[in-house]
Amino acid sequence: MSTWQFWIDRGGTFTDIVARDPDGKLSTHKLLSENPERYKDAAIAGIKSILGIPLDQPIPPGQIEAVKMGTTVATNALLERKGDRTLLLVNKGFADALRIGNQARPRLFDLAITLPTMLYEQVAEIPGRVGVDGSEIEPLDEAHARDALAKARAAGINACAIVLMHAWKYPEHERRLAVLAREAGFTQVSPSHEVSPLLRLVPRGDTTVVDAYLSPILRRYVDQVASELGGTRLYFMQSNGGLTEAHSFQGKDAILSGPAGGIVGAARTAGMAGIDQIIGFDMGGTSTDVALYAGTFERAFETAVAGVRMRAPMMAINTVAAGGGSILHFDGARMRVGPDSAGANPGPACYRRGGPLTVTDANVCVGKIQPAHFPPIFGPHADQPLDPEVVKAKFADLAKEIGGGKTPQQIAEGFLQIAVANMANAIKQVSVQKGHDVSRFALQCFGGAGGQHACLVADALGMETVFIHPYAGVLSAYGMGLADQTTMKEQAIEIPLGADTLPQLEDLAGKLAEEAIKALESQGAKPEDVTTARSLHLRYAGTEAALIVPLRDLETIRSDFTAAHRARFGFATPERQIIAETVAAEATLPGIAAEEATLAARDTGALEPIDHVTIFTNAAEHHAPVFERTALLAGDRIPGPALVREANATTVIEPGWTAEVTALDHMILRRTEVLPTRVPAGSEKPDPVLLELFNNLFMNVAEQTGAVLQNTSMSVNIKERLDFSCAIFDAEGNLVANAPHIPVHLGAMGESVRTVLEHRRNTLKPGDVVALNNPFNGGTHLPDITVITP
């Protein structure tokens, strides 16, 4: 190997680079993503800096073997609505179909509802219609289409999305419109049967519009990077966790380009440590990303990002607004964390810019962040340490306001418990809600703020292992280098699963697999190096939630689906008809096998701390040694409480936990003492911390109940219009927690519960189900049925 490789994560704030030199040695580099005074693009500037090339000089050819990168360019364009001007072509009468959408009401209780803006600028209705059976009900009016396309081009619109009824199966009209659009001069044409050949007009249409809107801006960025790299092979990370060559990178596949690299990096490095089931926990300044890996990457096929629905394979990553910069609130009764963030400017109070109290300040207050062991980059000249005095003063004021004789440290720890609960709930959505036993997983922690909370989050979920890689600060960039090259192909089919239809499904899967292999061949792969996996998206007839199972023999498919349904939803009905909704094939060219240098063991002496500090945790003060991460050697064990300092992060080893360093320089934390239970002190006034913790737990149960109801329902009103509500009541019928569903139900539901308690209290037992629709006893009207289970 005589050339370099660069693995890059171009994030919103920082661009992280892992460079592999011609000898195979790895080094890391971090720089600001935006610095227009110094450079046009952070990725290219970082490469030149590592190679020692002046920023105004070109990169000499032949020095670089490959560049593999993830980018937030598409995500930011979507968030800021800065994609290309787009025309939408639809059937006559369907101009508002995507605006109406699926009637989801994500912020139901906002007093002023702000609808997200549509991505398309103009919509044109084209006469012409194909029926559900493929028959032409009305011929395509090409003259009308040419006229509409010419007007949009004259207005300066260059991107065109084409979305017609039943085109996933009968695409001829869409093909014809695509030809006309290209003839009219549109530089980006996205027909839905190519972008997302799946059932249901609205999600197919939304995905196609996203592709038309983002692909041009992505293409310009890709071309700009490629032009600076000469003939170097350039790969981009897709949202599904696989790399693709630059010319195949599309808008719809770019939304989770950066975070997907983090999950790949987490999975590959955990594999080296002998851990095969992990939950990735990436905590930054503004938000925390969590995802699950259990031998295969969990993928979501319908996702909403920035108010836009998409149906494209993406890593199942759950983002919660809980980061180091999340602002702390007290409203007179409850203490809350976030969802608003102090951002980078003004930042937390301790950053010396007059910011509010945040999670980072709470960690400073309890001693888990030590100003003496944190980079001195604050103040007007960016040379001062964190300010602990302003943190103490602000928490002292807050302690007086909250009352109850609590110290500032107790208040700060209460806020940390709430932040931890928020992050634990996010993890439950990618694990417990999908039928996984979270206690069997290791928590893989990365991102700047993750190490301060990893043990506490693990404790909140009953997890007993935390894994921290030495490249945790740049794990997304590291993941780019270790990722496989993949191509995924899908086709909706919508037929019953049975012995007579299985050959048809196998034929289609074979065709899709061939297409996927050819796509990788066009990117330089040899067919003998490519592996394929074929799968079916199956669901019970009448329901919406499809589960993915491998395509094998009929009996195995059925038993796999039954097991998956039981794990996800808690029940299965094997006698019901199963529908094969979609056939999918994935072709994979394996990536680089990660090789890491071994770490020497300690010959003589013991590990010496560089400092001793006091931290407040588990409602008590503890003396904690501080260790330097680079001084740790293989076999070193550190019992908690202790702090481990490194260049970009601090890891807190909580009491009852022990950290051990392995021969690959991995730090593995394990709970070595039984977790103590917390007993609330008796008081007339509720503890504001416990109040918020239980509020979060009960809300989480109500929301998960709604998710299962929606996914298993056969009613269009429930599964598509989301006309349902879920809530938890106490033994007297008082409301405890309700998910953000329909207000009219929530007003009446308590009366229904009280009616049932009045008539059946002494005979009710666990497992009973009562259905009620009496309008005189809490029912809203006859078609609304309240289902009550004790």
mmCIF file of C-alpha atoms in Angstrom, residues 14-159:
data_model
loop_
_atom_site.group_PDB
_atom_site.id
_atom_site.type_symbol
_atom_site.label_atom_id
_atom_site.label_comp_id
_atom_site.label_asym_id
_atom_site.label_seq_id
_atom_site.Cartn_x
_atom_site.Cartn_y
_atom_site.Cartn_z
ATOM 1 C CA PHE A 14 -16.972 20.233 12.770
ATOM 2 C CA THR A 15 -15.452 18.107 10.032
ATOM 3 C CA ASP A 16 -13.701 15.017 11.429
ATOM 4 C CA ILE A 17 -10.993 13.236 9.416
ATOM 5 C CA VAL A 18 -9.314 9.880 9.983
ATOM 6 C CA ALA A 19 -6.284 9.501 7.688
ATOM 7 C CA ARG A 20 -4.638 6.164 6.881
ATOM 8 C CA ASP A 21 -1.061 6.732 5.694
ATOM 9 C CA PRO A 22 0.771 4.504 3.157
ATOM 10 C CA ASP A 23 2.059 2.331 6.053
ATOM 11 C CA GLY A 24 -1.463 1.723 7.365
ATOM 12 C CA LYS A 25 -1.028 4.004 10.408
ATOM 13 C CA LEU A 26 -4.110 6.031 11.442
ATOM 14 C CA SER A 27 -4.213 9.666 12.570
ATOM 15 C CA THR A 28 -7.117 12.026 13.317
ATOM 16 C CA HIS A 29 -7.794 15.653 12.483
ATOM 17 C CA LYS A 30 -10.683 18.026 13.331
ATOM 18 C CA LEU A 31 -11.501 21.422 11.784
ATOM 19 C CA LEU A 32 -14.473 23.798 11.481
ATOM 20 C CA SER A 33 -16.876 22.878 8.653
ATOM 21 C CA GLU A 34 -17.361 26.540 7.715
ATOM 22 C CA ASN A 35 -14.396 28.913 7.551
ATOM 23 C CA PRO A 36 -14.850 30.872 4.295
ATOM 24 C CA GLU A 37 -11.948 33.248 5.025
ATOM 25 C CA ARG A 38 -9.483 30.321 4.980
ATOM 26 C CA TYR A 39 -10.939 27.592 2.731
ATOM 27 C CA LYS A 40 -13.825 26.736 0.394
ATOM 28 C CA ASP A 41 -14.355 23.191 1.653
ATOM 29 C CA ALA A 42 -13.327 21.716 5.010
ATOM 30 C CA ALA A 43 -12.798 18.165 3.691
ATOM 31 C CA ILE A 44 -10.325 19.255 1.006
ATOM 32 C CA ALA A 45 -8.609 21.691 3.402
ATOM 33 C CA GLY A 46 -8.156 18.907 5.966
ATOM 34 C CA ILE A 47 -6.686 16.530 3.367
ATOM 35 C CA LYS A 48 -4.221 19.192 2.173
ATOM 36 C CA SER A 49 -3.264 20.021 5.754
ATOM 37 C CA ILE A 50 -2.473 16.360 6.560
ATOM 38 C CA LEU A 51 -0.481 15.938 3.305
ATOM 39 C CA GLY A 52 1.399 19.188 3.943
ATOM 40 C CA ILE A 53 0.102 20.846 0.749
ATOM 41 C CA PRO A 54 -0.576 24.636 0.813
ATOM 42 C CA LEU A 55 -4.302 25.412 0.653
ATOM 43 C CA ASP A 56 -3.916 27.298 -2.643
ATOM 44 C CA GLN A 57 -2.088 24.392 -4.341
ATOM 45 C CA PRO A 58 -3.751 21.396 -6.080
ATOM 46 C CA ILE A 59 -3.430 17.847 -4.704
ATOM 47 C CA PRO A 60 -0.822 15.991 -6.825
ATOM 48 C CA PRO A 61 -2.344 12.960 -8.620
ATOM 49 C CA GLY A 62 -1.545 9.456 -7.379
ATOM 50 C CA GLN A 63 -1.126 10.326 -3.684
ATOM 51 C CA ILE A 64 -4.620 9.247 -2.569
ATOM 52 C CA GLU A 65 -6.167 5.807 -3.103
ATOM 53 C CA ALA A 66 -9.715 6.694 -1.946
ATOM 54 C CA VAL A 67 -11.754 9.265 -0.046
ATOM 55 C CA LYS A 68 -14.823 8.002 1.849
ATOM 56 C CA MET A 69 -17.079 10.595 3.366
ATOM 57 C CA GLY A 70 -20.409 11.416 4.923
ATOM 58 C CA THR A 71 -21.922 14.865 4.574
ATOM 59 C CA THR A 72 -24.705 16.958 6.104
ATOM 60 C CA VAL A 73 -25.055 19.026 2.903
ATOM 61 C CA ALA A 74 -28.419 17.420 2.024
ATOM 62 C CA THR A 75 -29.688 17.456 5.622
ATOM 63 C CA ASN A 76 -28.838 21.139 6.069
ATOM 64 C CA ALA A 77 -30.448 22.028 2.714
ATOM 65 C CA LEU A 78 -33.616 20.271 3.898
ATOM 66 C CA LEU A 79 -33.578 21.908 7.364
ATOM 67 C CA GLU A 80 -32.956 25.365 5.896
ATOM 68 C CA ARG A 81 -35.186 24.774 2.829
ATOM 69 C CA LYS A 82 -32.325 25.616 0.457
ATOM 70 C CA GLY A 83 -32.757 22.874 -2.149
ATOM 71 C CA ASP A 84 -33.392 23.485 -5.852
ATOM 72 C CA ARG A 85 -36.631 24.997 -7.199
ATOM 73 C CA THR A 86 -38.868 22.039 -8.066
ATOM 74 C CA LEU A 87 -41.924 21.376 -10.239
ATOM 75 C CA LEU A 88 -44.295 18.547 -9.267
ATOM 76 C CA LEU A 89 -46.281 16.754 -11.989
ATOM 77 C CA VAL A 90 -49.369 14.815 -10.760
ATOM 78 C CA ASN A 91 -52.594 13.385 -12.146
ATOM 79 C CA LYS A 92 -55.443 15.831 -12.722
ATOM 80 C CA GLY A 93 -57.315 16.367 -9.436
ATOM 81 C CA PHE A 94 -54.377 15.496 -7.169
ATOM 82 C CA ALA A 95 -52.582 18.854 -6.881
ATOM 83 C CA ASP A 96 -53.061 18.967 -3.087
ATOM 84 C CA ALA A 97 -52.454 15.264 -2.317
ATOM 85 C CA LEU A 98 -48.994 15.783 -0.799
ATOM 86 C CA ARG A 99 -50.068 18.933 1.072
ATOM 87 C CA ILE A 100 -52.993 17.022 2.656
ATOM 88 C CA GLY A 101 -50.618 14.145 3.402
ATOM 89 C CA ASN A 102 -51.703 11.541 5.950
ATOM 90 C CA GLN A 103 -53.384 13.901 8.466
ATOM 91 C CA ALA A 104 -50.680 13.285 11.083
ATOM 92 C CA ARG A 105 -50.719 16.038 13.717
ATOM 93 C CA PRO A 106 -47.217 15.985 15.206
ATOM 94 C CA ARG A 107 -47.648 19.133 17.378
ATOM 95 C CA LEU A 108 -51.301 18.809 18.292
ATOM 96 C CA PHE A 109 -51.305 21.055 21.375
ATOM 97 C CA ASP A 110 -49.452 24.034 19.851
ATOM 98 C CA LEU A 111 -51.751 27.074 19.916
ATOM 99 C CA ALA A 112 -50.301 28.371 16.637
ATOM 100 C CA ILE A 113 -49.748 25.499 14.199
ATOM 101 C CA THR A 114 -46.995 26.242 11.694
ATOM 102 C CA LEU A 115 -47.227 23.827 8.781
ATOM 103 C CA PRO A 116 -43.902 22.855 7.204
ATOM 104 C CA THR A 117 -43.443 24.444 3.790
ATOM 105 C CA MET A 118 -43.775 22.114 0.812
ATOM 106 C CA LEU A 119 -40.542 21.448 -1.060
ATOM 107 C CA TYR A 120 -42.024 21.899 -4.538
ATOM 108 C CA GLU A 121 -42.531 25.459 -5.793
ATOM 109 C CA GLN A 122 -45.123 24.705 -8.486
ATOM 110 C CA VAL A 123 -47.505 21.817 -9.115
ATOM 111 C CA ALA A 124 -49.020 20.977 -12.523
ATOM 112 C CA GLU A 125 -51.968 18.605 -12.980
ATOM 113 C CA ILE A 126 -51.639 16.497 -16.140
ATOM 114 C CA PRO A 127 -54.770 14.856 -17.662
ATOM 115 C CA GLY A 128 -54.241 11.105 -18.093
ATOM 116 C CA ARG A 129 -54.982 8.214 -15.766
ATOM 117 C CA VAL A 130 -54.092 4.528 -15.384
ATOM 118 C CA GLY A 131 -56.428 2.334 -13.322
ATOM 119 C CA VAL A 132 -55.488 0.005 -10.468
ATOM 120 C CA ASP A 133 -55.483 -2.900 -12.973
ATOM 121 C CA GLY A 134 -53.173 -1.104 -15.448
ATOM 122 C CA SER A 135 -55.904 -0.197 -17.937
ATOM 123 C CA GLU A 136 -55.694 3.308 -19.444
ATOM 124 C CA ILE A 137 -58.763 5.159 -18.141
ATOM 125 C CA GLU A 138 -57.709 8.422 -19.817
ATOM 126 C CA PRO A 139 -54.852 8.895 -22.328
ATOM 127 C CA LEU A 140 -51.902 11.073 -21.301
ATOM 128 C CA ASP A 141 -52.321 14.653 -22.572
ATOM 129 C CA GLU A 142 -48.782 15.278 -23.832
ATOM 130 C CA ALA A 143 -49.585 18.707 -25.291
ATOM 131 C CA HIS A 144 -50.804 19.873 -21.868
ATOM 132 C CA ALA A 145 -47.668 18.405 -20.251
ATOM 133 C CA ARG A 146 -45.335 20.172 -22.722
ATOM 134 C CA ASP A 147 -47.073 23.470 -22.010
ATOM 135 C CA ALA A 148 -46.775 23.070 -18.203
ATOM 136 C CA LEU A 149 -43.112 22.067 -18.480
ATOM 137 C CA ALA A 150 -42.296 25.020 -20.761
ATOM 138 C CA LYS A 151 -43.919 27.499 -18.312
ATOM 139 C CA ALA A 152 -41.955 26.102 -15.361
ATOM 140 C CA ARG A 153 -38.680 26.228 -17.314
ATOM 141 C CA ALA A 154 -39.404 29.816 -18.357
ATOM 142 C CA ALA A 155 -39.793 30.631 -14.632
ATOM 143 C CA GLY A 156 -36.292 29.250 -14.031
ATOM 144 C CA ILE A 157 -37.238 25.904 -12.432
ATOM 145 C CA ASN A 158 -34.714 23.124 -13.203
ATOM 146 C CA ALA A 159 -35.887 20.145 -11.111
#
